[in-house]
Tab-separated table of C-alpha atoms and ligand atoms in Angstrom:
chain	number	residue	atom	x	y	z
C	1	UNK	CA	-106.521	37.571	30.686
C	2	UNK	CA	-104.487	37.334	27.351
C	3	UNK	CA	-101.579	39.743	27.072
C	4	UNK	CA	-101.933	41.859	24.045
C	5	UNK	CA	-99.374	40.193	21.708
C	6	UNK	CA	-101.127	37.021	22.062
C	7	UNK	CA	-104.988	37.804	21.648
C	8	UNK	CA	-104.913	35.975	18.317
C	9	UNK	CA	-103.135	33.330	18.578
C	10	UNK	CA	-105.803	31.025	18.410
C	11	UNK	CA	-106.960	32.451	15.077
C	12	UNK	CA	-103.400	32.326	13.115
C	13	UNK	CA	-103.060	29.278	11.067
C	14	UNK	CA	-100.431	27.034	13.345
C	15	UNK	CA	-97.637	27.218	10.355
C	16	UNK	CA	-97.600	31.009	11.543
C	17	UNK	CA	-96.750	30.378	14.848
C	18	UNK	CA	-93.855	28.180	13.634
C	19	UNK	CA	-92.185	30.547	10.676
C	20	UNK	CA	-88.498	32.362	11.960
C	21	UNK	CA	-88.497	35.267	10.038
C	22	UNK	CA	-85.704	36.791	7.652
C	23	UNK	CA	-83.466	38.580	9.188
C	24	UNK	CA	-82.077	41.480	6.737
C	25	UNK	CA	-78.927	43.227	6.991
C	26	UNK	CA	-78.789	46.447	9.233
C	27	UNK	CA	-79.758	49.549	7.069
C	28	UNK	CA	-77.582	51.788	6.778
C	29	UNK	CA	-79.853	54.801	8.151
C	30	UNK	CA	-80.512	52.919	11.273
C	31	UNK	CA	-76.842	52.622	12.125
C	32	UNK	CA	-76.144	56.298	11.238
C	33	UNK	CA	-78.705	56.719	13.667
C	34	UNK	CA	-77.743	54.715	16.738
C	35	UNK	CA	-73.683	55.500	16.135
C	36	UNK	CA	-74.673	59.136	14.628
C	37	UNK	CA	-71.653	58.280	11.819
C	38	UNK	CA	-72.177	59.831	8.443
C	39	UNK	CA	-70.019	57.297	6.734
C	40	UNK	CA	-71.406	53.847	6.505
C	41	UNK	CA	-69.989	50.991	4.354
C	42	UNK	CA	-72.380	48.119	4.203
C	43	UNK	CA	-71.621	45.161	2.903
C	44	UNK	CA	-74.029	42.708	4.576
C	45	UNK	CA	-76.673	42.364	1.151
C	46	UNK	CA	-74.760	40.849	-1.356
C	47	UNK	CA	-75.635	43.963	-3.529
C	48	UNK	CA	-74.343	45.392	-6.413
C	49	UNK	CA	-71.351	47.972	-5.196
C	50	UNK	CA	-71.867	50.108	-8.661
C	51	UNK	CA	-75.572	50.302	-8.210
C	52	UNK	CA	-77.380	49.980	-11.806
C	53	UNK	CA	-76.091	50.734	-15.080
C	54	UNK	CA	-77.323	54.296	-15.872
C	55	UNK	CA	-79.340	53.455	-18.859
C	56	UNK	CA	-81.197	51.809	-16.462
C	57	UNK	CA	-82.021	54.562	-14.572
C	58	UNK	CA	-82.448	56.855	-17.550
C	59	UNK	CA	-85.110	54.572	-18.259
C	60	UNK	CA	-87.120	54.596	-15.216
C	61	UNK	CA	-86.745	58.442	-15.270
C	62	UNK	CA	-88.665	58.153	-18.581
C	63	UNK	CA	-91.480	56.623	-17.279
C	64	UNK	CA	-92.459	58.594	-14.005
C	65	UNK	CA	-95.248	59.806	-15.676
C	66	UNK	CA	-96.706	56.493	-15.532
C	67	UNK	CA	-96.497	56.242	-12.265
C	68	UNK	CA	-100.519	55.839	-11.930
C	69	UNK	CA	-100.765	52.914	-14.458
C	70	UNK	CA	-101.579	49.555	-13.732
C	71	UNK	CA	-98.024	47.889	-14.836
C	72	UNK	CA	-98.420	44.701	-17.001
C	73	UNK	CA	-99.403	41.770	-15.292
C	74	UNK	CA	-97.908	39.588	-18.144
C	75	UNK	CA	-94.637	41.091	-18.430
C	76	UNK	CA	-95.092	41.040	-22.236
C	77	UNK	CA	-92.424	43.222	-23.276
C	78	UNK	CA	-89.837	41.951	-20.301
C	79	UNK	CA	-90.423	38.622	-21.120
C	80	UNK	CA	-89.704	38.961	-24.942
C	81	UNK	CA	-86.107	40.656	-23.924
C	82	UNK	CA	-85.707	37.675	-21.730
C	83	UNK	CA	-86.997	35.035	-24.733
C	84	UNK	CA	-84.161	36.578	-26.588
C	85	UNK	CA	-81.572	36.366	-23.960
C	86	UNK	CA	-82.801	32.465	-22.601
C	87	UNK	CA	-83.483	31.017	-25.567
C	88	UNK	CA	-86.863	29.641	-24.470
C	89	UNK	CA	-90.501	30.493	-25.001
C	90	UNK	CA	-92.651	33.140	-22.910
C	91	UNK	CA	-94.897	30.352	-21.858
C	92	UNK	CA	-91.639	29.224	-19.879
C	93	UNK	CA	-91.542	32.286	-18.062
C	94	UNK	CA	-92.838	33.476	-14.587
C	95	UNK	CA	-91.749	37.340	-13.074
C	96	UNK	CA	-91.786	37.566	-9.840
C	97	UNK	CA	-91.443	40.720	-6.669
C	98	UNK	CA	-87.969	39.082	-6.529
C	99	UNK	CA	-86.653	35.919	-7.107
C	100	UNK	CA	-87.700	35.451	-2.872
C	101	UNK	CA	-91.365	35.568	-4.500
C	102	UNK	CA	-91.181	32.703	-7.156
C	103	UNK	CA	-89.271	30.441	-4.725
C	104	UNK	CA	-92.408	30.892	-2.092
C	105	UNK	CA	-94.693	30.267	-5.024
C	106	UNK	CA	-93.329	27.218	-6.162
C	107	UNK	CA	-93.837	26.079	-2.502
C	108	UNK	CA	-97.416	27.179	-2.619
C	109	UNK	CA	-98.159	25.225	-5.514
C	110	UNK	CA	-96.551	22.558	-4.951
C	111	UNK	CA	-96.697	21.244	-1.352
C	112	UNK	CA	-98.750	21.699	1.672
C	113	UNK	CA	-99.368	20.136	5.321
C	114	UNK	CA	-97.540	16.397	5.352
C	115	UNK	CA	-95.443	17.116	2.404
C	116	UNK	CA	-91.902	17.088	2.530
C	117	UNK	CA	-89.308	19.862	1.243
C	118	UNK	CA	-85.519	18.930	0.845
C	119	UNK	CA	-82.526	21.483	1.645
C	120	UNK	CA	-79.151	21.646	2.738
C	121	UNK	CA	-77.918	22.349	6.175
C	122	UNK	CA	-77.078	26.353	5.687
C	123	UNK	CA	-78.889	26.670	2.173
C	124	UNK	CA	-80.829	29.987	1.701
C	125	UNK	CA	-82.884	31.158	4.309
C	126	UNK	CA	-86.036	31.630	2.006
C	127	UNK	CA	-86.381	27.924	1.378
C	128	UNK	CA	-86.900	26.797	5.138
C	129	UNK	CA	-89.329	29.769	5.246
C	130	UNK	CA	-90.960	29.305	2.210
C	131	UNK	CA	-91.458	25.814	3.958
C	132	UNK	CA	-92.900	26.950	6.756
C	133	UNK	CA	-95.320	29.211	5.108
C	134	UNK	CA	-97.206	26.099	3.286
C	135	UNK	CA	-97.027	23.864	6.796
C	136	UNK	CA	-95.239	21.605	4.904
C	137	UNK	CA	-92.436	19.811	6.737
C	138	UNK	CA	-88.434	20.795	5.799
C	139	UNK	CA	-85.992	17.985	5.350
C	140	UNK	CA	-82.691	19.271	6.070
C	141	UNK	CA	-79.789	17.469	4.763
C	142	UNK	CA	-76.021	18.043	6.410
C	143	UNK	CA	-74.005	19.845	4.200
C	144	UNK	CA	-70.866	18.226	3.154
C	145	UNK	CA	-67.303	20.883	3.213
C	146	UNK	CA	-70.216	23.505	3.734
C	147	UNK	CA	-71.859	22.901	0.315
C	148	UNK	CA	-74.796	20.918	-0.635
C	149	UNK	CA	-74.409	16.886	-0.501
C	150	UNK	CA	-76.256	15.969	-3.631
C	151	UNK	CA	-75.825	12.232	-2.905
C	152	UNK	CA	-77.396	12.835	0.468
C	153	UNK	CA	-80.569	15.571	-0.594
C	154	UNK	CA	-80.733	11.917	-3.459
C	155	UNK	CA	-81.108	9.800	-0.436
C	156	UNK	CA	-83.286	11.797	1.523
C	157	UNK	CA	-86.402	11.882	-0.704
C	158	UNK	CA	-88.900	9.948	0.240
C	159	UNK	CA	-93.044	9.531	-1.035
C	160	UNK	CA	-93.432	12.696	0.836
C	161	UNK	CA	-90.862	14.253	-1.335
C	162	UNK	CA	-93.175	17.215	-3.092
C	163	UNK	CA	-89.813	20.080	-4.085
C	164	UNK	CA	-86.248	19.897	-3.741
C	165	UNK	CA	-84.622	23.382	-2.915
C	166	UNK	CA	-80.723	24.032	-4.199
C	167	UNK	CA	-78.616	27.031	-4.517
C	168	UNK	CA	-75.670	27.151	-6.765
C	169	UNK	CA	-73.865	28.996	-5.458
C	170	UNK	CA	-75.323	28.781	-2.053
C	171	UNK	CA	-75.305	31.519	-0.177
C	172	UNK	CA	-74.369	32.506	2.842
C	173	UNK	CA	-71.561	30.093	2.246
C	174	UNK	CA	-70.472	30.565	-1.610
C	175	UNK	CA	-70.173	26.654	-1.766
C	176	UNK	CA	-71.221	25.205	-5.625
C	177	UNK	CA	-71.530	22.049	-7.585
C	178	UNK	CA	-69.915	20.826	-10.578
C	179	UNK	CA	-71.485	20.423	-13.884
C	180	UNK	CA	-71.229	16.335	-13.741
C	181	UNK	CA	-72.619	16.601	-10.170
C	182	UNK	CA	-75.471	18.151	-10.951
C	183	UNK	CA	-76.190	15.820	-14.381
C	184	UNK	CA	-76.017	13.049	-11.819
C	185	UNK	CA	-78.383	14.682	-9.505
C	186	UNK	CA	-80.911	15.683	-12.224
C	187	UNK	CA	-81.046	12.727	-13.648
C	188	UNK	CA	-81.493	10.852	-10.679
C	189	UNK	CA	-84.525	12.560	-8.894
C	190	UNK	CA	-87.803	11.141	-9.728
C	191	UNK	CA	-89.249	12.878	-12.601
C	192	UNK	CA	-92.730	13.904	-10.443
C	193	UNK	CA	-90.239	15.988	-7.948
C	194	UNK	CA	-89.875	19.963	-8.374
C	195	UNK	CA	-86.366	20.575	-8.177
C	196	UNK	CA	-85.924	24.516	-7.754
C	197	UNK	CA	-82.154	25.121	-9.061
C	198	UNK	CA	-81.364	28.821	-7.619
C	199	UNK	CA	-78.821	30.538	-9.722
C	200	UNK	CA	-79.296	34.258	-8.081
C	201	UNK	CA	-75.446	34.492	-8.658
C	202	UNK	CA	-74.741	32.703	-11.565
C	203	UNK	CA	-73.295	35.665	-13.025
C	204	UNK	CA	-70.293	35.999	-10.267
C	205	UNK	CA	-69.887	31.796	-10.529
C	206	UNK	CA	-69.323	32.119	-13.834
C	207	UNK	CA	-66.078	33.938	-14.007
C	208	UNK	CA	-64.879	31.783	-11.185
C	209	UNK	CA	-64.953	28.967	-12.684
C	210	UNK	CA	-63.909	26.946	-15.753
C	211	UNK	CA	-65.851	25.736	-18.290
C	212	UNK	CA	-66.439	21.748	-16.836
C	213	UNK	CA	-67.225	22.883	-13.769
C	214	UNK	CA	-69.473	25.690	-14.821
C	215	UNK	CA	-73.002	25.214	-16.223
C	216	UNK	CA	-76.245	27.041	-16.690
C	217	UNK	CA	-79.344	25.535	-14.977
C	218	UNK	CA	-81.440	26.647	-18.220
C	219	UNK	CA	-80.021	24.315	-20.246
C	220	UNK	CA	-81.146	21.545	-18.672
C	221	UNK	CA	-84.712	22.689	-18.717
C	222	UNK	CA	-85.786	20.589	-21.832
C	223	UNK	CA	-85.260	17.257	-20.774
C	224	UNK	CA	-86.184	17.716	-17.222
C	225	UNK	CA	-89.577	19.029	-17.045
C	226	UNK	CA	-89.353	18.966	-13.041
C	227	UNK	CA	-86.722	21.822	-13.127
C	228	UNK	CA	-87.443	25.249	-12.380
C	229	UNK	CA	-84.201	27.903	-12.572
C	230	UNK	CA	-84.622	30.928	-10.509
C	231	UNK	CA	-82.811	33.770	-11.549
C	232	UNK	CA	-82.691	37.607	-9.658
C	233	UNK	CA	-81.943	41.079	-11.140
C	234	UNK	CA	-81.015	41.794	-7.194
C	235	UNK	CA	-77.267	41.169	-7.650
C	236	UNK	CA	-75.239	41.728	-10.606
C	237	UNK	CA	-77.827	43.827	-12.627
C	238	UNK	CA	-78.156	46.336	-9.318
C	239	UNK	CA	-81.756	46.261	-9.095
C	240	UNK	CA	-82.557	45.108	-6.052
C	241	UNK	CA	-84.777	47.568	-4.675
C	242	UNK	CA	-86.897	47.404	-7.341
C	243	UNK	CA	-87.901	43.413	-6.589
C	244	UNK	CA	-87.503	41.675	-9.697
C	245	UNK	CA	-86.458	37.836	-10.393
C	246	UNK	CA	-87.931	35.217	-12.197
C	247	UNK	CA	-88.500	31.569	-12.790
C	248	UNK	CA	-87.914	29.294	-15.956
C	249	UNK	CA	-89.264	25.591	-16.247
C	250	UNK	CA	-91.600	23.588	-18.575
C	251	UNK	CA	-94.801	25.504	-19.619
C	252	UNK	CA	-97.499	23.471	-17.552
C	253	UNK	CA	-95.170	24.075	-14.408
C	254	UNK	CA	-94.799	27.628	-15.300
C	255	UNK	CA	-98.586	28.353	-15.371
C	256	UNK	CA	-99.617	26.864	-12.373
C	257	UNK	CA	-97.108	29.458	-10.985
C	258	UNK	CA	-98.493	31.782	-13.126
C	259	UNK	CA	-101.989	31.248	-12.110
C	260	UNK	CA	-101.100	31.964	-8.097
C	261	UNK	CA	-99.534	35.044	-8.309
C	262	UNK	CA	-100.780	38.036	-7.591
C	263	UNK	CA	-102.244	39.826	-11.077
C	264	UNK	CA	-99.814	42.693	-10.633
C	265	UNK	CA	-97.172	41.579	-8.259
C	266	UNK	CA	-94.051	43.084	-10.155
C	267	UNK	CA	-94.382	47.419	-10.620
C	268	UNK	CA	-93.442	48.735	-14.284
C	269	UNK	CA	-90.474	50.456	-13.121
C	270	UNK	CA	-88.871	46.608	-12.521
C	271	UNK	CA	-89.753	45.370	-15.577
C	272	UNK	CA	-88.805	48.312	-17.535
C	273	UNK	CA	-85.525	48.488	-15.774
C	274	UNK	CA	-85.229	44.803	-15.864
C	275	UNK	CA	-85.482	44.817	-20.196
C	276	UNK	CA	-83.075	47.833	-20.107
C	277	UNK	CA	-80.876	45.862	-17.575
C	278	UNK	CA	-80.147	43.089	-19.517
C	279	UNK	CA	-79.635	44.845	-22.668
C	280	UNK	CA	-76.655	46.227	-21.109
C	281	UNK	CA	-74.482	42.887	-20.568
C	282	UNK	CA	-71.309	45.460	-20.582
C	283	UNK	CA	-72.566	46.978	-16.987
C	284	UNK	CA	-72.859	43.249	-15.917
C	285	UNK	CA	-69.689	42.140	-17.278
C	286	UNK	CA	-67.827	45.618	-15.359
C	287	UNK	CA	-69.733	44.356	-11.813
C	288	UNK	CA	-68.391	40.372	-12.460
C	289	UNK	CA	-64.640	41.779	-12.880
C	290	UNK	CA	-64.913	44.362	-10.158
C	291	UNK	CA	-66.318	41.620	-7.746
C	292	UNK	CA	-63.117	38.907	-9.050
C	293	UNK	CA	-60.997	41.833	-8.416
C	294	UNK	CA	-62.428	42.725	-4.808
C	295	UNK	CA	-62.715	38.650	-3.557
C	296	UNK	CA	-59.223	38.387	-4.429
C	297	UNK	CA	-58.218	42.114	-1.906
C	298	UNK	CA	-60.701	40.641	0.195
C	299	UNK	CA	-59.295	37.032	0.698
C	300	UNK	CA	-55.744	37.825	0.761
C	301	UNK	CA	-56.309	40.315	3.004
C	302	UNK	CA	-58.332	37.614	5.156
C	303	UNK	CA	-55.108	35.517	4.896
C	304	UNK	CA	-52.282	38.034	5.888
C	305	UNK	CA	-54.874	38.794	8.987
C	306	UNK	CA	-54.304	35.168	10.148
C	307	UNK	CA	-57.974	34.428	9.820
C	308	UNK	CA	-59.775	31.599	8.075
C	309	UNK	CA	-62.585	31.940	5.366
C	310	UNK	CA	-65.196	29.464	3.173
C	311	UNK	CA	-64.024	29.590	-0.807
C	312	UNK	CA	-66.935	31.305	-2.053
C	313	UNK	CA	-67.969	31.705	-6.087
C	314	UNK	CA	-70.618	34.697	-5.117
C	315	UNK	CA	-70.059	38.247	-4.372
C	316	UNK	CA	-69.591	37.089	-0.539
C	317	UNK	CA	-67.030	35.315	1.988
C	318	UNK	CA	-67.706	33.861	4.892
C	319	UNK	CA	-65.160	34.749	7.275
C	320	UNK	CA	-64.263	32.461	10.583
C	321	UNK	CA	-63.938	34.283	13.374
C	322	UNK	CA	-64.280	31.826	15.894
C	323	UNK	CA	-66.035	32.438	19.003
C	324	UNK	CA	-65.267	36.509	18.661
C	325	UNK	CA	-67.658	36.632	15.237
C	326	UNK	CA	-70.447	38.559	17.138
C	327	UNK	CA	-68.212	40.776	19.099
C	328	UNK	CA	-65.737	41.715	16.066
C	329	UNK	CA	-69.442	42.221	14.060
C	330	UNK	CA	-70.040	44.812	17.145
C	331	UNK	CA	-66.600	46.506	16.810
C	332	UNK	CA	-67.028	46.413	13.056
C	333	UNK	CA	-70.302	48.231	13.296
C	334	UNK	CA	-68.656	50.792	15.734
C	335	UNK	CA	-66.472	51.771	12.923
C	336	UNK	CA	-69.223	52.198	10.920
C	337	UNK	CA	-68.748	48.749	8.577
C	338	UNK	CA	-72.085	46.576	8.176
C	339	UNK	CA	-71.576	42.737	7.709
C	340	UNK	CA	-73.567	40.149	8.104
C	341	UNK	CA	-73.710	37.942	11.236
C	342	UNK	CA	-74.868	34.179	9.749
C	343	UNK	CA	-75.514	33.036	13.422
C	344	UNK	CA	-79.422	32.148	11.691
C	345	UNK	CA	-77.861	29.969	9.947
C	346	UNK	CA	-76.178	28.015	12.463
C	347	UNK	CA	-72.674	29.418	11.795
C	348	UNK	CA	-72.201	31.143	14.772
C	349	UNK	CA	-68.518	31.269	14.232
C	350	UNK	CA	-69.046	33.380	10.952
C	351	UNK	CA	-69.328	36.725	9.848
C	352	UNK	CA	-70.487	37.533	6.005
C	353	UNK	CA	-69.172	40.180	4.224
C	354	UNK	CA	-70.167	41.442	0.897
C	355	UNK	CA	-67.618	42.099	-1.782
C	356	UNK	CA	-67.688	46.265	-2.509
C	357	UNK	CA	-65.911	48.566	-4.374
C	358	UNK	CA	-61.808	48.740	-3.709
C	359	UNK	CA	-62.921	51.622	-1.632
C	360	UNK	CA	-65.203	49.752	0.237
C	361	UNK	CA	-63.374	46.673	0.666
C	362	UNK	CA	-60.213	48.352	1.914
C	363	UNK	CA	-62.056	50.399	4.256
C	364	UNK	CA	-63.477	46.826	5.563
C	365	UNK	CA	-59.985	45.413	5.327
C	366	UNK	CA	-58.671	48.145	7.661
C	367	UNK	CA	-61.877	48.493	10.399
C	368	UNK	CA	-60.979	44.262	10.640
C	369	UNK	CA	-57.458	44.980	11.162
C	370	UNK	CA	-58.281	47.433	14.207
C	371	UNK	CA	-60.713	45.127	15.288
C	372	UNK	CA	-58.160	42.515	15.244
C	373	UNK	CA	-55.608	43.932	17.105
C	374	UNK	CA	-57.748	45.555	20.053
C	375	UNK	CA	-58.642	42.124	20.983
G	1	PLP	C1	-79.453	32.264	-3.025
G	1	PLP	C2	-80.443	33.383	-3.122
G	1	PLP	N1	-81.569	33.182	-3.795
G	1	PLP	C3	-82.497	34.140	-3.920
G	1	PLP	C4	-82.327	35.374	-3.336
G	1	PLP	C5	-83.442	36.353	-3.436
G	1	PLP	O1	-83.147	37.466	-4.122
G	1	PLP	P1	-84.277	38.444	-4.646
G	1	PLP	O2	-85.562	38.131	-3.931
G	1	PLP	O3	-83.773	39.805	-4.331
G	1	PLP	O4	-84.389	38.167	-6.098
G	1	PLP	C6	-81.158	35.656	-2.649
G	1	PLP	C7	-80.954	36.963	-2.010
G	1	PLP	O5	-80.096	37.208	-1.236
G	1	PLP	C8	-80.192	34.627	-2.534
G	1	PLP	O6	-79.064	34.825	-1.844
């Protein structure tokens, strides 16, 4: 007789059997639980430490009466804001429950059983996923410094080839590209290839970098009518619980996307928070410096501890703690500090820990230091 977890396994479609599911990081009301702290500082999401900007949230408060609407399948209004802010046409616009949604769309579309799907050794855990969800088969290229190799993902493609998955910045390891890397890479993929550029932290690159080495995917969307920017109000706009992200690309692309989501897949309350969001580039602009200001307490303090870390451009550093990362993640969660373990990722050695407010990030800085010296 079958045990009961496995009475229909013959009935699942095999790529179930076969997908390793996203791990998230530890709520915070589950620790508070099993350590019965009150005071939690987690920085395992990659969230926005100030939360949204309050006109944001005015916003939503404006609209509870709503609540029993139908929200706009098209987006209309959100997608004129973002016309505005892009510089492109609505018809080069798809919304998505999160930018997590569009990526597994574009897979959808795109490939299926005996395709192939390019990605970097520890490149976002979606795109592997998103991978297995279609039964296509992932190509995964060895990173290079822990960043994406763009001469290898080049060499890799094959007639198989269907998308090519890149993050810049990657995350969980903060690695990017440079602006005449990526011209060579885009102009070097065969134009019948989907190449999904990622930029869910393009806001935090930005103000790491100068401007050669910094460019925005969008501009290289006429031109290249294989490339598809995905872009998230998750991180610096503090929306994350709402789900809302959203893919750009050449119109014909675009609709097929459009035509396989669901009809209502992204609630009003994201898109009206979404338009308000980006009308207020100040609250952005106040989360970018507060993050510089936090990687910089963060690293240094990183380097007076003796430890090692990956140079990261998001709003997250990837600290090396050797063969102690899971039991300092323990000891950190004892003291009521939630990071992120990237074992998943085959960096076993690593902890992640998300940039927070000077609070936060001092209150990290000194659970680490106890940490440190009880070992
Ligand atoms: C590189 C990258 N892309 C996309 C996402 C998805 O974000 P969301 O689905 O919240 O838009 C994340 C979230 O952590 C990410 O790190």
């Amino acid at each position: 007789m079958k045990s009961n977890s496995s009475l229909f396994c013959d009935q699942v479609q095999s790529q179930v059997l076969g997908i390793h599911p996203y791990i998230p990081g530890k709520p915070v009301s589950e620790l508070q639980r099993e350590l019965g702290l009150e005071t939690i500082t987690k920085l395992a999401s990659n969230e926005n430490p100030l939360g949204a900007s309050p006109k944001v949230i005015d916003a939503i408060k404006n609209e509870l009466s709503d609540i029993a609407r139908y929200p706009d399948g098209s987006a209309y209004a959100l997608k004129q804001e973002l016309t505005k802010f892009l510089a492109v046409n609505d018809t080069q616009l798809a919304i998505g429950n999160g930018s997590n949604e569009v990526l597994e769309l574009v897979a959808r579309v795109f490939a299926g059983p005996g395709d192939e799907i390019i990605y970097s050794q520890y490149a976002f855990a979606v795109y592997p996923i998103s991978t297995q969800v279609v039964g296509a088969t992932g190509v995964e290229v060895p990173a290079k410094d822990w960043g994406h190799d763009l001469s290898a993902m080049l060499a890799a493609i094959t007639d198989k080839t269907k998308i090519i998955f890149i993050a810049n910045p990657n995350n969980p390891t903060g690695t990017f590209f440079t602006q005449t890397q990526w011209q060579e890479f885009i102009n070097a993929v065969p134009k019948h290839i989907i190449v999904v550029l990622d930029e869910a932290y393009l806001e935090y690159a930005k103000s790491f970098l100068d401007e050669k080495r910094y460019f925005d995917g969008v501009d290289y969307i006429e031109g290249h009518n294989n490339l598809l920017v995905s872009r998230t109000f998750s991180k610096a706009y503090g929306l994350a619980s709402l789900r809302i992200g959203f893919l750009v690309g050449n119109e014909e692309v675009i609709q097929y996307i459009n035509q396989m989501r669901e009809p209502f897949n992204v609630n009003h309350y994201a898109q009206v928070a979404a338009q308000v969001a980006l009308q207020d580039q100040a609250f952005v602009n106040e989360a970018v410096l507060l993050n510089q200001q936090g990687m910089r307490q963060i690293t240094d303090a990183i380097e007076t501890l003796g430890l090692e870390y990956i140079r990261s451009i998001g709003n997250f550093v990837c600290i090396d703690c050797g063969d102690k990362a899971q039991h300092y993640n323990q000891k950190l969660l004892e003291e009521g500090v939630i990071v992120r373990p990237v074992a998943n990722y085959g960096m076993a050695n690593y902890l992640r820990v998300s940039i927070g407010t000077q609070v936060e990030n001092q209150y990290f800085i000194d659970a680490l230091k106890k940490v440190l010296q009880a070992n």
